[in-house]
C-alpha positions as a Python dict, from the first residue, in 0.01 Angstrom:
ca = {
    (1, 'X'): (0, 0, 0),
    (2, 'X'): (333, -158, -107),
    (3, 'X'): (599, 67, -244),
    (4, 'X'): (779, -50, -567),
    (5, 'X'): (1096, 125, -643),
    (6, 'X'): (1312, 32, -1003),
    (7, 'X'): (1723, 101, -1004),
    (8, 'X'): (1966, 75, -1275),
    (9, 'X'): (2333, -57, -1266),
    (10, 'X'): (2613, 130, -1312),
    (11, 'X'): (2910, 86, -1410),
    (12, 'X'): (3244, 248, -1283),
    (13, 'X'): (3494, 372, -1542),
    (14, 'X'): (3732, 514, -1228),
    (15, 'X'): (3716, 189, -954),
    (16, 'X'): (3614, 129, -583),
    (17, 'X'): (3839, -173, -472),
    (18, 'X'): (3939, -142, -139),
    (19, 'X'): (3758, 5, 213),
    (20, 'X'): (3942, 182, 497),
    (21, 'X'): (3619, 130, 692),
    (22, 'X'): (3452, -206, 621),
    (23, 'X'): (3175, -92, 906),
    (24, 'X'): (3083, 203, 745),
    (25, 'X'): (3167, 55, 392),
    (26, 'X'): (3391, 367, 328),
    (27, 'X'): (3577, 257, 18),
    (28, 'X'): (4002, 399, -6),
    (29, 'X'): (3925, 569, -357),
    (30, 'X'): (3668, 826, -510),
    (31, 'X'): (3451, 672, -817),
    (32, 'X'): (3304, 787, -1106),
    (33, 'X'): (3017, 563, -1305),
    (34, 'X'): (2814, 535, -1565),
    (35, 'X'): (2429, 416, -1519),
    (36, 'X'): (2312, 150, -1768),
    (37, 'X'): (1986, 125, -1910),
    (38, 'X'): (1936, -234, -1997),
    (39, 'X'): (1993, -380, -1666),
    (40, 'X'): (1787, -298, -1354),
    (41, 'X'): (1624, -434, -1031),
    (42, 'X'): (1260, -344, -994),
    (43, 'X'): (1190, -401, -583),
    (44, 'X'): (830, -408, -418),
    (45, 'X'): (857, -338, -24),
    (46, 'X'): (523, -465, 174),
    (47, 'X'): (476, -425, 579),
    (48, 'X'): (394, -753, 760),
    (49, 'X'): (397, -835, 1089),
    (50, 'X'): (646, -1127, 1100),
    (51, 'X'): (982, -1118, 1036),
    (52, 'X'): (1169, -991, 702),
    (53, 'X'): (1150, -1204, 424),
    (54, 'X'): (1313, -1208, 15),
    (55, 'X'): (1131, -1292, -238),
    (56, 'X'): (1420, -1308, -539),
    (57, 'X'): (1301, -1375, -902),
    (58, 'X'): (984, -1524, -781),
    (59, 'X'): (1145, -1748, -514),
    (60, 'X'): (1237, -1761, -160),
    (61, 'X'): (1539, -1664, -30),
    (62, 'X'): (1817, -1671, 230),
    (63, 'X'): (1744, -1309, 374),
    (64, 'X'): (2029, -1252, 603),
    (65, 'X'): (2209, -1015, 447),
    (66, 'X'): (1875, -816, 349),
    (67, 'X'): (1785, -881, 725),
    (68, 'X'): (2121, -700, 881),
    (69, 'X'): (2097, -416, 626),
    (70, 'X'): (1730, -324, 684),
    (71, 'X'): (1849, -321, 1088),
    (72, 'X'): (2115, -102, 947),
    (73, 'X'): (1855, 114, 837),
    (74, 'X'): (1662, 91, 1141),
    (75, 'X'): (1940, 231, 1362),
    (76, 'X'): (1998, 502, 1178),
    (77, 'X'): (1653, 635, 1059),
    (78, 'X'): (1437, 466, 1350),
    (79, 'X'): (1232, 123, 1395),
    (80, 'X'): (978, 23, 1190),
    (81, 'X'): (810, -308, 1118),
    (82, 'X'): (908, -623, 923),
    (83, 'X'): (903, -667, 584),
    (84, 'X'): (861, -865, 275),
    (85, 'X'): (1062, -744, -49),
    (86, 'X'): (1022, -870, -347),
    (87, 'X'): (1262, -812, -635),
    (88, 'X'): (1318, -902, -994),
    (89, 'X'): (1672, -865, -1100),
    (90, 'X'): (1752, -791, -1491),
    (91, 'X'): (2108, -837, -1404),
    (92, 'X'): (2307, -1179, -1365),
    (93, 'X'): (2380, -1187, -976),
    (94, 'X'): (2754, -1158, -846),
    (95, 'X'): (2895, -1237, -1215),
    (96, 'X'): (3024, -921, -1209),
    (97, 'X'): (2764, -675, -1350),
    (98, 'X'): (2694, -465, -1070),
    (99, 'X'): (2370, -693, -996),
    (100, 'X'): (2421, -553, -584),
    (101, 'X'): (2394, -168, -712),
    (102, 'X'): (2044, -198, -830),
    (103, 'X'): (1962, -443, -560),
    (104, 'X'): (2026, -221, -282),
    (105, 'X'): (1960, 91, -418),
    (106, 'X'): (1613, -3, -536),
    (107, 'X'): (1563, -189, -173),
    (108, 'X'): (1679, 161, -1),
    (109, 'X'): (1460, 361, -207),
    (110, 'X'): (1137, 145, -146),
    (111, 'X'): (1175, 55, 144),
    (112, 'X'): (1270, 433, 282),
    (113, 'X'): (927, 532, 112),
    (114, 'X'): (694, 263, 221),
    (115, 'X'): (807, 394, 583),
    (116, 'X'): (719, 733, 522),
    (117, 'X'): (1057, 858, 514),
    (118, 'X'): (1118, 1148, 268),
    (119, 'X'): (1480, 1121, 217),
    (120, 'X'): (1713, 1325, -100),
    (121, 'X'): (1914, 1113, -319),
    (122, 'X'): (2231, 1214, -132),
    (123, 'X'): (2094, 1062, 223),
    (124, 'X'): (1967, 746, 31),
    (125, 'X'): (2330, 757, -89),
    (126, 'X'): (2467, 705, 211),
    (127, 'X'): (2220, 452, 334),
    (128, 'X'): (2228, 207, 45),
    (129, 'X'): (2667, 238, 84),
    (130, 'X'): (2623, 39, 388),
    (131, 'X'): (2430, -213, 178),
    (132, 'X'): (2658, -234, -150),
    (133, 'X'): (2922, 44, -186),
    (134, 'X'): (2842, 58, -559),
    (135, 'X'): (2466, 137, -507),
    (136, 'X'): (2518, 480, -341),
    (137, 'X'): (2577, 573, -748),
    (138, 'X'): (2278, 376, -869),
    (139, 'X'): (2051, 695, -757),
    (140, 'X'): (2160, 891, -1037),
    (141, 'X'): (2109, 888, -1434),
    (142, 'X'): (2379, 928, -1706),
    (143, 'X'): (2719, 979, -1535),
    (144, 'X'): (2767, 938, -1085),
    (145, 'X'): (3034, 1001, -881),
    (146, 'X'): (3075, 870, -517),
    (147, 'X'): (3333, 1069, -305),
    (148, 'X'): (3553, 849, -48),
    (149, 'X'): (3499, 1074, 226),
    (150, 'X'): (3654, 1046, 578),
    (151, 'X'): (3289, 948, 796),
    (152, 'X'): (2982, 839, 728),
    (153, 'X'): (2826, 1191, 624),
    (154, 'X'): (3156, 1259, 359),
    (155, 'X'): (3095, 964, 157),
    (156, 'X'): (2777, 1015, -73),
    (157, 'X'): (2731, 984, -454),
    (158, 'X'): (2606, 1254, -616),
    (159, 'X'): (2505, 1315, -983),
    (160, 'X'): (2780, 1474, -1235),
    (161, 'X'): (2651, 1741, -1444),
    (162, 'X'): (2769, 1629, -1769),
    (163, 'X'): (2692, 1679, -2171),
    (164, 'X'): (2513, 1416, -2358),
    (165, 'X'): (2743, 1217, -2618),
    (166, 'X'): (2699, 898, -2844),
    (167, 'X'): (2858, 694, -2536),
    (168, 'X'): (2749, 352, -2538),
    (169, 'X'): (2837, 13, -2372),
    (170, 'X'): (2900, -376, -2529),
    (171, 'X'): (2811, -611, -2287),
    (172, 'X'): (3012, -930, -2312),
    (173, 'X'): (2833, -1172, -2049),
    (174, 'X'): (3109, -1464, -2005),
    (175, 'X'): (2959, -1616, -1742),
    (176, 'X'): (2614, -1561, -1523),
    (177, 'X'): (2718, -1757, -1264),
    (178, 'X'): (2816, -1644, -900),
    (179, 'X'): (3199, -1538, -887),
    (180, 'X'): (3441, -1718, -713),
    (181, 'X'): (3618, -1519, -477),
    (182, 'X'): (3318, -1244, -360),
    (183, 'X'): (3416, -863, -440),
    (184, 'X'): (3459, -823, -18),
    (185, 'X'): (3703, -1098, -25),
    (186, 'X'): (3879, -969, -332),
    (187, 'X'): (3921, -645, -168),
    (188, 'X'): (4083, -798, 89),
    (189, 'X'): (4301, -965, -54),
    (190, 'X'): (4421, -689, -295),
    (191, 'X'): (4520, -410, -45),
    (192, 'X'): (4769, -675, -4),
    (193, 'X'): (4943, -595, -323),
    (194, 'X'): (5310, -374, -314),
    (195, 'X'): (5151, -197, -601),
    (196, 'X'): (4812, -65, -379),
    (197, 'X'): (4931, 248, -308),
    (198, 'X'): (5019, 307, -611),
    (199, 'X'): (4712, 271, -788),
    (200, 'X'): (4544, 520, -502),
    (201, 'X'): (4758, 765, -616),
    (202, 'X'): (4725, 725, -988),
    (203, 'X'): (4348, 649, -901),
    (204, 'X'): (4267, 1020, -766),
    (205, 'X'): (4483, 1179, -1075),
    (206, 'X'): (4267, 936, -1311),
    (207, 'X'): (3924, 1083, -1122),
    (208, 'X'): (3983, 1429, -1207),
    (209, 'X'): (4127, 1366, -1559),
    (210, 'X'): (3791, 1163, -1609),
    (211, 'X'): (3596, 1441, -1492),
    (212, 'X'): (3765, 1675, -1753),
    (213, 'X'): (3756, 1386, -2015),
    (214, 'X'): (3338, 1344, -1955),
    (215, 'X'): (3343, 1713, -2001),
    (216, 'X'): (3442, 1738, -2301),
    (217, 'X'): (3266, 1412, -2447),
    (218, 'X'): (3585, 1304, -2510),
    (219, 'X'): (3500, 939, -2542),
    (220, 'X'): (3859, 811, -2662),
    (221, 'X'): (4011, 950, -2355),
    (222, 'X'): (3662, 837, -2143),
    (223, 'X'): (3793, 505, -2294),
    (224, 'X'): (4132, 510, -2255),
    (225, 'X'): (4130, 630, -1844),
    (226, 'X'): (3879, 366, -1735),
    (227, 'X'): (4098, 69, -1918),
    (228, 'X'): (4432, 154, -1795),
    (229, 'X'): (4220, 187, -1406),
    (230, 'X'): (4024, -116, -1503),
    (231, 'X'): (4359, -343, -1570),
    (232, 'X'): (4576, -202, -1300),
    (233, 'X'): (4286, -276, -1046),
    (234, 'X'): (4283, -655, -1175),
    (235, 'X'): (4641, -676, -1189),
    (236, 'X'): (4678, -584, -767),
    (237, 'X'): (4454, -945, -745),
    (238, 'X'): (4756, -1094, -907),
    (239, 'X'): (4993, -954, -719),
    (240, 'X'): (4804, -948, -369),
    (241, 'X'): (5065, -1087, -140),
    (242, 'X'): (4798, -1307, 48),
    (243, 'X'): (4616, -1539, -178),
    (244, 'X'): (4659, -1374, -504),
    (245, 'X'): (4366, -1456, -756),
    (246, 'X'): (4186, -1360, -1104),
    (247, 'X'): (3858, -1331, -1243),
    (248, 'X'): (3998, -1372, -1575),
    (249, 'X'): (3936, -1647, -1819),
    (250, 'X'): (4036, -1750, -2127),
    (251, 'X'): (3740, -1595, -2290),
    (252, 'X'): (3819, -1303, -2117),
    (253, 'X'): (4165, -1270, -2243),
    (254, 'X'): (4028, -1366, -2572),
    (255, 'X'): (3787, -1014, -2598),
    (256, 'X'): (4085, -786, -2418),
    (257, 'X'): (4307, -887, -2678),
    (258, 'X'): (4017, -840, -2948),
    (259, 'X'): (3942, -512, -2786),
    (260, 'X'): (4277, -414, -2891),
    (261, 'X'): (4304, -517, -3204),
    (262, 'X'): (3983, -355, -3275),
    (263, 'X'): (4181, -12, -3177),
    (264, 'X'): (4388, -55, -3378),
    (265, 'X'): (4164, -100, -3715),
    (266, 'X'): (4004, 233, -3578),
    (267, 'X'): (3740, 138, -3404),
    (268, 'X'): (3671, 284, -3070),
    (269, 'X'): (3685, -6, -2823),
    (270, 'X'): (3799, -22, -2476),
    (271, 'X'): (3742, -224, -2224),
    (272, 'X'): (3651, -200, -1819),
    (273, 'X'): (3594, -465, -1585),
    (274, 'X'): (3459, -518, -1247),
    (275, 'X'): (3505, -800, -1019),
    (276, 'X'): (3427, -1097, -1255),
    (277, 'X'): (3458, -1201, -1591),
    (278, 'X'): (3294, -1010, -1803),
    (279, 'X'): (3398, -737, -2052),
    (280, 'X'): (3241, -396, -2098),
    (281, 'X'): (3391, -232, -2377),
    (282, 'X'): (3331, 156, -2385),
    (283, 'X'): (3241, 270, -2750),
    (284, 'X'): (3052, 515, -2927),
    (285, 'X'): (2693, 441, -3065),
    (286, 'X'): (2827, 412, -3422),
    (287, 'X'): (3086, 159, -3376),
    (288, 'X'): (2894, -16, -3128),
    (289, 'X'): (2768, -277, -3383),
    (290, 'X'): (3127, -338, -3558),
    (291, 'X'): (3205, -461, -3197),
    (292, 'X'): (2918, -665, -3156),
    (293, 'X'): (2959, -795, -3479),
    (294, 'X'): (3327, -878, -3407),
    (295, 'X'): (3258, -1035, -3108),
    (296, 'X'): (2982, -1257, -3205),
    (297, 'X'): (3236, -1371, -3496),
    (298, 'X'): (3491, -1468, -3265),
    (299, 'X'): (3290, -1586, -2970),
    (300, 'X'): (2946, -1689, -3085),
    (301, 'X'): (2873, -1868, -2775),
    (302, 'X'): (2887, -1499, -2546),
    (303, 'X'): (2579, -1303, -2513),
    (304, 'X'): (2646, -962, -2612),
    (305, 'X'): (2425, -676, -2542),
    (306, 'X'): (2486, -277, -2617),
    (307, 'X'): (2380, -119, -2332),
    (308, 'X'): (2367, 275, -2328),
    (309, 'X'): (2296, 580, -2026),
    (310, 'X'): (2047, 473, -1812),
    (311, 'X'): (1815, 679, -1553),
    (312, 'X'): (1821, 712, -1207),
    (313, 'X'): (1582, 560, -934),
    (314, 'X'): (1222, 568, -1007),
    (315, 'X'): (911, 519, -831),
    (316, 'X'): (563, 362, -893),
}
């Protein structure tokens, strides 16, 4: 029987951007995330006797990458036959929104089963890192952290035991289409930056404050940490001394500076950013729809969508 497996994104409030071991895909900073419930990747593994083929959003395709993790897999856990997967991703792919978290965590996790592997969410941690650093967090519901580590057993996500608050997320999709300049590439480019040791260091302070700040449900300060890592990690991609580069555009700058203005009425809005585009701005569940509302006035072109804590992996 085929084994069907559904992951969440997540999004990080304290940033990976960077790897000191792009084998292992051991990334130069701790992270901390939050899962999101409105965007997922539901992935049905099935044994053949062929070679491994992906089936994305009801179509063939290119499964090379798919093909050298499951062999990844293989190595480490043992051999097992070929297979098909089959995934439907509820996430635009490489625009930015973490679409390669739920991918590869809900691959790991079906795929693991379906072979009769009974594995913790810690070990399928560490597997699905060498897939997508990011998905090693998708495992988990609410609030994730993934610790850097020094070798391949060190670096595993692991749930944080945290308090329920009002937290919630606006979605501001600029673009759905596939991002320039790949997150591996960007990487690349911005340990390049003078500034890249810098933000390590501020980086691990920002972790543990974040820590403290989730806590507490202290959602102004949740805010407030994850923007100032969010901008300082885009601004070493401007500064990156080869090929220097943005994923900013003008609609971009348009919401950060709306974002701000919107602090300053009051309003709880900040915003966080991964590699691409769009804007996730970190609010509370009551002045989630001022934002929205905002937004749509300014920019009625964007799709917008409040997105709030999500589950960890599940199984049918």
């Amino acid at each position: 029987m085929p084994t069907t497996a559904t992951a969440h994104t997540n999004i990080a409030f304290i940033k990976y951007w960077g790897k000191k071991d792009a084998r292992l895909n051991l990334p130069t900073t701790s992270s901390l995330s939050l899962t999101l419930s409105q965007f997922y990747t539901t992935t049905t593994v099935t044994q053949n006797t062929d070679k491994d083929q992906l089936v994305l959003n009801g179509e063939l395709a290119d499964p090379t990458r798919i093909h050298h993790f499951l062999n990844t897999i293989r190595d480490i856990l043992g051999d097992f036959p070929a297979v098909t997967v089959t995934s439907e991703n509820h996430v635009p792919t490489s625009a930015g929104l973490a679409s390669s978290a739920s991918s590869f965590a809900a691959l790991t996790g079906a795929v693991t089963r379906e072979m009769g592997f009974d594995l913790s969410n810690q070990s399928l941690s560490r597997l699905a890192r060498r897939g997508s650093g990011s998905a090693s967090r998708s495992f988990y519901s609410h609030f994730a952290i993934w610790h850097a580590g020094m070798d391949d057993a060190s670096s595993f996500a692991e749930s944080l035991n945290a308090p329920d608050m009002p937290i919630a997320l606006v979605v501001a999709e600029v673009s759905t289409s596939a991002k320039k300049v790949s997150s591996s590439d960007g990487m690349q480019r911005a340990i390049t930056s003078p500034n890249y040791d810098d933000w390590l260091n501020r980086s691990a302070t920002q972790f543990m404050d974040m820590q403290s700040a989730i806590q507490q449900s202290d959602i102004e300060k949740i805010g407030t940490l994850a923007e100032e890592n969010a901008l300082a990690m885009h601004a070493l991609n401007l500064t990156a001394r080869h090929k220097p580069f943005t994923y900013f555009t003008q609609e971009t700058q348009q919401i950060l500076a709306l974002v701000s203005d919107l602090r300053r009425q009051g309003i709880l809005a900040f915003a966080t950013m991964d590699a691409g585009p769009n804007v996730k701005i970190i609010t509370t569940l009551n002045d989630a729809p001022k934002i929205v509302t905002a937004l749509h006035s300014a920019l009625p072109y964007i799709h917008l969508e409040t997105a709030t804590s999500g589950s960890g992996i599940t199984y049918d």
